[in-house]
Coordinates of C-alpha atoms in Angstrom, one line a residue:
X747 CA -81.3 55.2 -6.2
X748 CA -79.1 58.1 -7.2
X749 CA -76.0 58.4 -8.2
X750 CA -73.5 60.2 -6.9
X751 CA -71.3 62.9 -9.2
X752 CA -68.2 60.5 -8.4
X753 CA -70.2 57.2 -9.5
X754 CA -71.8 59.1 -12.3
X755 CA -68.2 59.9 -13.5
X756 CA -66.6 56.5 -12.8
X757 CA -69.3 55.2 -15.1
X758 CA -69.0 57.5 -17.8
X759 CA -65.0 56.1 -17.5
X760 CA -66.0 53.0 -17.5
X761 CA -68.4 53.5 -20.6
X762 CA -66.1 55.3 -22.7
X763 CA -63.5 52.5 -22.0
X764 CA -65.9 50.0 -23.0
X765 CA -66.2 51.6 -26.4
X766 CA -63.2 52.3 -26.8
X767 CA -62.0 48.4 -26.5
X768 CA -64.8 47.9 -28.7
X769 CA -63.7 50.4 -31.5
X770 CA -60.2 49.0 -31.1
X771 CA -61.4 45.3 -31.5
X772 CA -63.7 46.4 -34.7
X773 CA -60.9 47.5 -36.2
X774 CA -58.5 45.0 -35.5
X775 CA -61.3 42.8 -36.6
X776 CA -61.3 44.9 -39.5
X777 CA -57.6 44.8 -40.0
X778 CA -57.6 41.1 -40.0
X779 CA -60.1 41.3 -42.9
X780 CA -58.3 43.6 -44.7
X781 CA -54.7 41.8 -45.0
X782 CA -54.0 40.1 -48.5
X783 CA -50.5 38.2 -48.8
X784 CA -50.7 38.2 -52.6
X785 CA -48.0 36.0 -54.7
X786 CA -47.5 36.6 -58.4
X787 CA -45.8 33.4 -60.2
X788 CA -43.7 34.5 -62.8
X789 CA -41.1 38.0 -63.8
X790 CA -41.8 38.2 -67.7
X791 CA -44.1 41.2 -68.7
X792 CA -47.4 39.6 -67.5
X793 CA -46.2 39.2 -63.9
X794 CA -44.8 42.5 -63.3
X795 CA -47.2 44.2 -65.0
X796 CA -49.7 42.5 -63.0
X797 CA -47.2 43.6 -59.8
X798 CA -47.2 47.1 -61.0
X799 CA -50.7 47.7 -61.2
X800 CA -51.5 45.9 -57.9
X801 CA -49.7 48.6 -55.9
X802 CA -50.8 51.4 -58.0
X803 CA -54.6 49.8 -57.3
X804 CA -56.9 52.2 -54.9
X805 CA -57.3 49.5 -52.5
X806 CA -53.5 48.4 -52.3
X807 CA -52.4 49.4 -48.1
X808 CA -48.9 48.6 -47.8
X809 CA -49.2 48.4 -44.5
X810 CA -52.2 45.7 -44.9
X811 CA -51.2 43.9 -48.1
X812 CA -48.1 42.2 -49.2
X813 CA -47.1 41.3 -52.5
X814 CA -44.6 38.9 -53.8
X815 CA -43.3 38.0 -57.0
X816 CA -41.3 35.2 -57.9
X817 CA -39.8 34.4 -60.8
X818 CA -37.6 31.1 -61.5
X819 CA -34.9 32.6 -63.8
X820 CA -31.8 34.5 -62.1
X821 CA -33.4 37.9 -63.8
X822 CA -36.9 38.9 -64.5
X823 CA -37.6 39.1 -68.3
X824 CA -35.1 36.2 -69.4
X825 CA -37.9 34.5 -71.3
X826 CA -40.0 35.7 -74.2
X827 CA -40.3 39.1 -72.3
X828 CA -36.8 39.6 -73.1
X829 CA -36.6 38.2 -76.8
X830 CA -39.5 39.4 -78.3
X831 CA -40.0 41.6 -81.1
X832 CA -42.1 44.5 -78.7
X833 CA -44.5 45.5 -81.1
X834 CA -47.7 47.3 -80.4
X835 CA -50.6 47.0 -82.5
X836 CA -54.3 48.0 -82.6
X837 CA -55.0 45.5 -84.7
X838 CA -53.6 43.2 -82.6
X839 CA -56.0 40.4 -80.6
X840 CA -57.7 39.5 -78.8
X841 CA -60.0 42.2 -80.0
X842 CA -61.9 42.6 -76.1
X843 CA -58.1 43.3 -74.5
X844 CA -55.8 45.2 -77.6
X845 CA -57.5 48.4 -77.0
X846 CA -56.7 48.9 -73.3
X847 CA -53.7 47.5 -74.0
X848 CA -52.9 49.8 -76.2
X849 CA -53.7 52.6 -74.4
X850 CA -52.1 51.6 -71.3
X851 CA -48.8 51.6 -73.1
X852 CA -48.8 55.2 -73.8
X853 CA -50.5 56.2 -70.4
X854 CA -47.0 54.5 -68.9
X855 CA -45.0 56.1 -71.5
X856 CA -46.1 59.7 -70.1
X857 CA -46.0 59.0 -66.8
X858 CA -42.6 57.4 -66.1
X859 CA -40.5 58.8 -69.3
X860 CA -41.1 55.9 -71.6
X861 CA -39.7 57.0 -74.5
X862 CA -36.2 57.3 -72.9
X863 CA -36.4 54.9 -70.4
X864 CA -37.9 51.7 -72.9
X865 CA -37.7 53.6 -76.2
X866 CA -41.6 53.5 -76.9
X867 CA -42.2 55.7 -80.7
X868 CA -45.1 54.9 -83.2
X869 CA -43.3 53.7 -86.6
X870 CA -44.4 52.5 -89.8
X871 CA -45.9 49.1 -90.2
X872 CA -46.1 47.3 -93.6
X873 CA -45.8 44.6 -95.6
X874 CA -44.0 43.4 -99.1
X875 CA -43.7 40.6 -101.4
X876 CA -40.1 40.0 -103.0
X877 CA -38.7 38.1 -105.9
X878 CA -34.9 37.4 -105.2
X879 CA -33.5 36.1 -108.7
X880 CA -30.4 33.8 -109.7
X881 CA -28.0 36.9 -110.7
X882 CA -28.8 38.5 -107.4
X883 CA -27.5 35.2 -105.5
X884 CA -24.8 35.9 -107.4
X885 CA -24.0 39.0 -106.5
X886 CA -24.4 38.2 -103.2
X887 CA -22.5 35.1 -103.1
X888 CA -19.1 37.3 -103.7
X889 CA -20.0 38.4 -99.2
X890 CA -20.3 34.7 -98.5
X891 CA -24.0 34.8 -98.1
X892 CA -25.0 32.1 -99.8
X893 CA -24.4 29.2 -102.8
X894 CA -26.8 28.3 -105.8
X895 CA -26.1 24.5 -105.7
X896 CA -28.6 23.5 -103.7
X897 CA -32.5 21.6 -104.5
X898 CA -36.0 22.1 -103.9
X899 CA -35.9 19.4 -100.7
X900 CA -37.0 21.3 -97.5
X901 CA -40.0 22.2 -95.6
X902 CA -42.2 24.9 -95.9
X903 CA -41.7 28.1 -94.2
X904 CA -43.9 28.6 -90.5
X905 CA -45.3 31.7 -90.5
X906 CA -45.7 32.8 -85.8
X907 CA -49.1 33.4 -85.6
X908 CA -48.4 37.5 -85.5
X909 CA -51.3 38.5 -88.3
X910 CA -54.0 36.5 -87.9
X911 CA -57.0 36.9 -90.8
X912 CA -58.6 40.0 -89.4
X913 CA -55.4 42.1 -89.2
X914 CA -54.2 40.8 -93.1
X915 CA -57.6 42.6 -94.4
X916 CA -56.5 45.4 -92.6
X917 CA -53.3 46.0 -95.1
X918 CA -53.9 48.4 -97.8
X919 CA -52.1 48.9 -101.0
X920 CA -49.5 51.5 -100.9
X921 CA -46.4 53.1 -102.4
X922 CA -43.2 51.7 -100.8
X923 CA -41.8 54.5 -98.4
X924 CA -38.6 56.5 -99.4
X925 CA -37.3 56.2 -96.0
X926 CA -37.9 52.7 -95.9
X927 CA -33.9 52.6 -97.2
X928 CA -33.3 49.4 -95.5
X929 CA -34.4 47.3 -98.2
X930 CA -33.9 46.7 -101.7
X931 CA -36.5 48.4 -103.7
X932 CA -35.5 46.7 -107.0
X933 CA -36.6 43.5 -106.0
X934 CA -39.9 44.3 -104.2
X935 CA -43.3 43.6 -106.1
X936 CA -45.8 45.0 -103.9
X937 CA -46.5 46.8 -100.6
X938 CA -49.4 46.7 -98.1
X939 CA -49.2 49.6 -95.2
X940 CA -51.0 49.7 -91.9
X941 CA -51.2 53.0 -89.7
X942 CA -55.0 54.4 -89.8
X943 CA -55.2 56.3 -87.0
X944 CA -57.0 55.1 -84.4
X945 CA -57.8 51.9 -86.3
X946 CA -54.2 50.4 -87.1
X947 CA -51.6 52.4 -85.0
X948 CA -48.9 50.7 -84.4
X949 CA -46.4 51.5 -81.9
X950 CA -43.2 49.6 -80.2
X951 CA -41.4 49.1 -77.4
X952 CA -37.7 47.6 -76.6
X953 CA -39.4 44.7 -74.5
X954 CA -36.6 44.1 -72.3
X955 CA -35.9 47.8 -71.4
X956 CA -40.1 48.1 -71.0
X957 CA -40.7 44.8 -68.9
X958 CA -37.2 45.4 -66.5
X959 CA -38.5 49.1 -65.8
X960 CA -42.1 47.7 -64.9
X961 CA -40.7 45.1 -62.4
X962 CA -38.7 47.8 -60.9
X963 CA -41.4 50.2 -60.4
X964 CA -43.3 47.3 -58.9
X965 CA -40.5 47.0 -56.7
X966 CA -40.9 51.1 -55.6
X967 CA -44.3 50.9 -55.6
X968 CA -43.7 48.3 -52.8
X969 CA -43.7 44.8 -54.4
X970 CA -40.5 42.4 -52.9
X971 CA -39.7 39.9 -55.8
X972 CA -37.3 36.9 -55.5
X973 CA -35.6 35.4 -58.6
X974 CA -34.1 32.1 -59.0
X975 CA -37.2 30.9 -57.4
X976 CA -38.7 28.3 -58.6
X977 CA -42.6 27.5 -57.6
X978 CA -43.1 23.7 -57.3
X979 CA -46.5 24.0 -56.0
X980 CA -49.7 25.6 -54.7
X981 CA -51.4 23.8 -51.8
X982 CA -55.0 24.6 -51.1
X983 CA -58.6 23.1 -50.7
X984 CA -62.1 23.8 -51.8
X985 CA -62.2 27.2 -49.4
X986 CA -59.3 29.1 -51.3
X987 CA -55.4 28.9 -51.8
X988 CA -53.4 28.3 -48.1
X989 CA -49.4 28.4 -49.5
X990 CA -47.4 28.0 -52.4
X991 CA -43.9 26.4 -52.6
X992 CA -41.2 26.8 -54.1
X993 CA -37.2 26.3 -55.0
X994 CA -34.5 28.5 -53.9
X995 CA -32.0 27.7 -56.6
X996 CA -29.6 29.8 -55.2
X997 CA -29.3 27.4 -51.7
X998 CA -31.1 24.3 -53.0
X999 CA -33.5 24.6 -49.8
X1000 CA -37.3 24.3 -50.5
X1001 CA -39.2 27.1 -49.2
X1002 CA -42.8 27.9 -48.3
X1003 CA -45.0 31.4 -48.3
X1004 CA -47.7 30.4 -45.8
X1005 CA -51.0 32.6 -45.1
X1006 CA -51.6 33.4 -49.0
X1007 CA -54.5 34.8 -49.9
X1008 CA -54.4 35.0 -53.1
X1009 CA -52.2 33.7 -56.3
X1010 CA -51.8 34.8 -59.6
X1011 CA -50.2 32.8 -62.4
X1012 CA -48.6 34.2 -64.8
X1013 CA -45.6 32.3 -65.4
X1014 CA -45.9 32.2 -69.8
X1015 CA -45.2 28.5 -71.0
X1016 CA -44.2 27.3 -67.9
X1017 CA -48.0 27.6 -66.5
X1018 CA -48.5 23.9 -66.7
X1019 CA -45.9 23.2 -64.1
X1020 CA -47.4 24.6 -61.6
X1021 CA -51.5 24.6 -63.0
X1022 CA -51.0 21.9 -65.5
X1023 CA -55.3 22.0 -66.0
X1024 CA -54.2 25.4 -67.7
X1025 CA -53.0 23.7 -71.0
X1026 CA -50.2 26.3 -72.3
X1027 CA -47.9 25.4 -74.3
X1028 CA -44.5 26.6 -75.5
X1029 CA -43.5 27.3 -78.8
X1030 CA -40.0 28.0 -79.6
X1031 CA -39.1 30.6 -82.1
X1032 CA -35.6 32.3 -82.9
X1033 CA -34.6 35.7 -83.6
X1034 CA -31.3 37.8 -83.8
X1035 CA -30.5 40.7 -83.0
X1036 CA -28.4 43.9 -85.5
X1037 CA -26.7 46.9 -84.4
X1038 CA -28.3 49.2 -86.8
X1039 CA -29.7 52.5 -86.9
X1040 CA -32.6 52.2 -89.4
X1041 CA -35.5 54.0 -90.1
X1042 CA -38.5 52.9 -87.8
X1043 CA -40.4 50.6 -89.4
X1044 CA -42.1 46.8 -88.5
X1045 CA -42.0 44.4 -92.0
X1046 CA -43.6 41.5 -92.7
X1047 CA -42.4 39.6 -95.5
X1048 CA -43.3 37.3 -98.2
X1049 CA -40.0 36.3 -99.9
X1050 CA -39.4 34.0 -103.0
X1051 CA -36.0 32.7 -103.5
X1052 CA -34.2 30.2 -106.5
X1053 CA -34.9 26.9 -105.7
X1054 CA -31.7 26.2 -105.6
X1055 CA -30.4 28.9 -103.1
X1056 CA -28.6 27.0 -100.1
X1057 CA -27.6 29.9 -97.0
X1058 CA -23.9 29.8 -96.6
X1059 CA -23.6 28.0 -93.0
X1060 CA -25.8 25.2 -94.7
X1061 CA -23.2 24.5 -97.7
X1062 CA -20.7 24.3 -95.5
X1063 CA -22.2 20.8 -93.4
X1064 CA -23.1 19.7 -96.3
X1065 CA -26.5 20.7 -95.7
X1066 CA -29.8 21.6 -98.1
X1067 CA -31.9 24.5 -97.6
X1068 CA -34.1 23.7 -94.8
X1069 CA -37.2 25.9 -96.7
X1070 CA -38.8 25.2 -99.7
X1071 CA -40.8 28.3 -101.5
X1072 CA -41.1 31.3 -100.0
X1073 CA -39.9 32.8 -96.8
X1074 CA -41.0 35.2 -94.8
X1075 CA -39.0 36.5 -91.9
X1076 CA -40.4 39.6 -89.7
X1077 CA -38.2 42.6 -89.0
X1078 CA -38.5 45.6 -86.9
X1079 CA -36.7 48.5 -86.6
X1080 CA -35.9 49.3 -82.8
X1081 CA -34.8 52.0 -80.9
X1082 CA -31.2 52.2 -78.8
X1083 CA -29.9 51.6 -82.6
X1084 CA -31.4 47.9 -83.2
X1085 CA -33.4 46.0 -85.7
X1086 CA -35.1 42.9 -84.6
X1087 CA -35.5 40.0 -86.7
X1088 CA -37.4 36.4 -86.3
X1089 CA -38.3 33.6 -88.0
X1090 CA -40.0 30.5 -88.2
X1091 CA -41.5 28.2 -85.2
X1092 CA -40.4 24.7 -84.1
X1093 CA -41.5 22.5 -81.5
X1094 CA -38.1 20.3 -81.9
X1095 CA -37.0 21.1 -78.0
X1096 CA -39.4 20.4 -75.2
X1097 CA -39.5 23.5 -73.2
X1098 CA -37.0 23.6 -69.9
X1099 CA -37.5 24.0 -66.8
X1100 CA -36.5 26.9 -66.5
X1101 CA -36.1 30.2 -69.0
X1102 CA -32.4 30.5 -68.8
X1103 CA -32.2 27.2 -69.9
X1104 CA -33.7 27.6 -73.4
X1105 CA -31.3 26.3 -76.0
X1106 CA -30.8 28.4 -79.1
X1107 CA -30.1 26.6 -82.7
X1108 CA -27.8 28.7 -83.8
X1109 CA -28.4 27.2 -87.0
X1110 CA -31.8 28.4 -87.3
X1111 CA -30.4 32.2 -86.6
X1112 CA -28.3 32.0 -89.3
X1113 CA -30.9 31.1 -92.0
X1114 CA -33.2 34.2 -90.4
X1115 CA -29.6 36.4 -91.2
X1116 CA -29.3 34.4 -94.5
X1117 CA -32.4 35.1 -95.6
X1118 CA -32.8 38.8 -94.9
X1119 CA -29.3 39.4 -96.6
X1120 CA -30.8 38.7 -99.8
X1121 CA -33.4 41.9 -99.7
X1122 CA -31.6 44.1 -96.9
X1123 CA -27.7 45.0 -98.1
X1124 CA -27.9 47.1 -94.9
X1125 CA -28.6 44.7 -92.5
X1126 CA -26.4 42.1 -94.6
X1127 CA -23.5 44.3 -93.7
X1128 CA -24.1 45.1 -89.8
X1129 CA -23.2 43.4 -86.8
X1130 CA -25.3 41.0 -84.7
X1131 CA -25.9 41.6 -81.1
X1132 CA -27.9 38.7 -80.6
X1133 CA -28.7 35.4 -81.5
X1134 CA -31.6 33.8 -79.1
X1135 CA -34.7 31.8 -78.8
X1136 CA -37.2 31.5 -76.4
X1137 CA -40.9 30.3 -75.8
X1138 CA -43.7 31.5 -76.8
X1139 CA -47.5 30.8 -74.4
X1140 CA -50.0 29.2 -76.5
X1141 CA -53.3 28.3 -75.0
X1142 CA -54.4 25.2 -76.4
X1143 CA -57.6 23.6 -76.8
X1144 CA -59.0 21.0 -78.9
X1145 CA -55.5 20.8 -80.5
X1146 CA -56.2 24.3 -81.5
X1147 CA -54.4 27.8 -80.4
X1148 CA -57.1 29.9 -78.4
X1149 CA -57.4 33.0 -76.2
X1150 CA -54.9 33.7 -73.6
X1151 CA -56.6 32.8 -70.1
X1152 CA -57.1 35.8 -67.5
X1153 CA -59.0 35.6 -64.6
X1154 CA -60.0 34.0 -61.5
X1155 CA -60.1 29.4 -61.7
X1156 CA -62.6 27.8 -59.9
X1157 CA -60.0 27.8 -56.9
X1158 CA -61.2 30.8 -54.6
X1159 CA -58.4 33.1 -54.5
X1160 CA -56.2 31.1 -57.7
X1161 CA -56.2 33.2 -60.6
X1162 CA -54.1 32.6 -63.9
X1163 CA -52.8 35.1 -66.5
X1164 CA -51.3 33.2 -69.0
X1165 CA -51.4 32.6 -72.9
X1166 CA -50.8 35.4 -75.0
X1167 CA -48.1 33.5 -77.7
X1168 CA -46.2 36.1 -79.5
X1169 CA -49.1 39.3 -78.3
X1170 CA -47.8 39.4 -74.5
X1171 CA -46.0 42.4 -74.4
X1172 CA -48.4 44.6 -76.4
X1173 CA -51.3 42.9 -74.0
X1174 CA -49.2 42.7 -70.9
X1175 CA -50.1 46.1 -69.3
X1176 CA -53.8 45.1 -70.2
X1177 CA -53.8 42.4 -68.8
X1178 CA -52.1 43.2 -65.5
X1179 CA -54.3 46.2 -64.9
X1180 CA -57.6 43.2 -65.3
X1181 CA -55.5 41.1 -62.9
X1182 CA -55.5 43.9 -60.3
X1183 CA -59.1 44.6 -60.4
X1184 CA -59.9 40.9 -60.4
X1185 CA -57.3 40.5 -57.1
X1186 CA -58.6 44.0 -55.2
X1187 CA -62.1 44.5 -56.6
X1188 CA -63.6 40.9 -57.3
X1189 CA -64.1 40.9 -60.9
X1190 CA -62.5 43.2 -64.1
X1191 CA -63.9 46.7 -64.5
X1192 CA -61.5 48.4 -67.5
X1193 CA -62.7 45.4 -70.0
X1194 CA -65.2 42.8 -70.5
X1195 CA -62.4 39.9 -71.0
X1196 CA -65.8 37.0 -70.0
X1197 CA -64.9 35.3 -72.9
X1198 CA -61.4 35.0 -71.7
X1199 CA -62.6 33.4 -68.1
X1200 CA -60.1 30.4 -66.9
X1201 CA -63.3 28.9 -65.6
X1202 CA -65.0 28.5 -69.0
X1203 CA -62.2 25.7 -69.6
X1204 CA -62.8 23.9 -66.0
X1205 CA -59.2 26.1 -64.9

């Protein structure tokens, strides 16, 4: 039977209407899919770099995906991120990350005015070997930094675990820089100088300036981040990650993000409290901070002082030298008219609950200013900005320090990002690029970081 030119019309209508509801339920279909509620645990540089580069991903649809960071602190960066020395280094580790690291860093510089905005500059990088005699503790003793009636009691100096083996070959024999004026060149023995292009560049960054500017770029690039928010936990079951919880210290309440898709860990030493299979530690280490416009360069130091040689603050509790031999505090030279300087680790405070909590010996600042006084009249006479501590991420296994962790666990949809001890701002733009990749693309396309895979260590 025929159809008439109405009926033939009507269903025509009725076709296209069909395919149209169709087409409209594929894509919400689609839609559905397509949303990610993505939480990032943790504000130093390894969360909000890992923010940043989520919303400057390919894939990232603001309009699909939402992404939250949440840091416990009142302020992002109030751990390590914050307190650390920022130096960038090729011959950093681990070997499979350093190198987009590294590159990373300058790709950021260019684009968002780096140099200004987080003071990034190449500088020198070296190292030198001191003898500090009697007659210069003398001399010095007249400025009330330090006494000669001391002993040889004391423990030996920790070295952080900055130059591993690898990057110590890399040091080659040099003249000691004019411009190096910082020190004093009559008592120094020997230096060893880093900067082969394209095989030992090293570079630097003021860490809190660099990791703040990230988290706020985050933030434009459409990122929502909550301080003073403490995770307590992540619920999910053998099909993926369902919520995460955690403290609102600023109202007490407990709150809960439901609907995740997908979490990334990257909350430094404080890993374990919310993925405690992850096995980072902290490791506290001190540092201060000068006013002083110097010339840019990072030193390491191997210095020998009399046996005797008690730092002032000591002498006056009554108190030996808490070194015997040499000592070998780091400095380096920062922009915005700074020089950074850190000393030895301790594991005498179990870590806090939280980073504004970390208690500084002030004690242990002063030796690190004691001790530098005796080769650097400069810094002897400036101010101090600073005197701080915070804790380093070590990934331990076997009671032994290994690779920072970065990748997915063997929870679908849990990843961790975590690890990096005293290397997490040189590797944090690395690694949050991977994380990105690992989040929106399923596994890490800018490196080959397998070796690095949480699940290798039942994460």
């Amino acid at each position: 039977m025929l159809m008439t030119s109405t009926e033939t019309t009507a269903w025509i209508l009725l076709l296209d209407s069909v395919l149209f509801i169709s087409v409209r339920l594929t894509r919400v279909l689609l839609d559905m899919d397509a949303k990610r509620n993505i939480v990032v645990v943790g504000g130093g540089i390894i969360g909000s770099t890992t923010a940043y580069y989520l919303t400057r991903h390919s894939k990232f649809n603001p309009a699909l995906h939402t992404i939250t960071l949440l840091e416990a602190a009142p302020t992002i960066a109030q751990g390590a991120s914050g307190k650390a020395g920022g130096l960038l280094a090729l011959w950093a580790y681990p070997e499979c990350l350093v190198p987009l690291s590294y590159r990373l860093h300058a790709e950021l510089a260019a684009e968002h005015n780096g140099p200004q905005r987080w003071g990034y500059r190449q500088l020198g990088c070296g190292s030198f070997d001191a003898v500090v005699t009697r007659d210069k503790i003398k001399s010095l003793q007249a400025n009330g930094n330090g006494s000669a009636n001391g002993s040889e009691n004391g423990k030996d100096w920790e070295k952080l675990p900055k130059q591993n083996g690898a990057a110590k070959e890399l040091l080659e024999e040099g003249i000691l820089p004019k411009d190096l004026d910082w020190v004093d060149h009559s008592i120094i023995n020997s230096w060893s100088e880093m900067g082969a292009p394209g095989k030992t560049e090293t570079s630097q960054v003021h860490p809190l300036h660099f990791t703040t500017a990230i988290a706020e770029l985050a933030q434009q690039g459409g990122a929502q981040i909550h301080t003073n928010a403490k995770v307590t936990k992540i619920n999910s079951t053998k099909n993926g990650v369902e919520s995460i919880e955690y403290l609102d210290r600023n109202t007490g309440e407990t709150k809960t993000i439901a609907s995740v898709t997908d979490i990334v860990v990257a909350a430094g030493p404080w890993t374990n409290k919310v993925l405690p299979r992850a096995r980072i530690e902290g490791l506290r280490a001190h540092s201060v901070v000068f006013d002083a416009n110097v010339s840019p360069y990072a030193v390491f130091t191997d210095i020998q002082l009399p046996p005797d040689f008690i730092p002032e603050h000591r002498a006056k509790m009554g108190q030996k030298r808490r070194h015997r031999g040499n000592v070998d505090p780091e400095i380096y030279a920062r922009p915005f008219n700074e020089a950074y300087a850190c000393g030895e680790p301790d594991t005498n405070v179990p870590l806090p609950e939280t980073a504004d909590q970390v208690e500084c010996d002030e004690a242990q600042c002063d030796d690190i200013v004691s001790y530098i006084s005796t080769f650097s009249p400069v810094l002897a006479a400036a101010p101090i900005k600073a005197k701080q501590a915070c804790y380093l991420p070590r990934h331990i296994r076997f009671g032994q320090e290994s690779g920072p962790l970065i990748g997915r666990t063997t929870v679908p949809g849990l990843f961790v990002a975590a690890g990096h001890t005293c290397w997490g701002i040189q590797n944090g733009p690395g690694t949050g690029k991977l994380m990105s990749e690992f989040v929106f693309d399923g596994g890490a396309k800018s490196a080959d970081v397998d070796k690095l895979d949480p699940r290798k260590f039942k994460v």
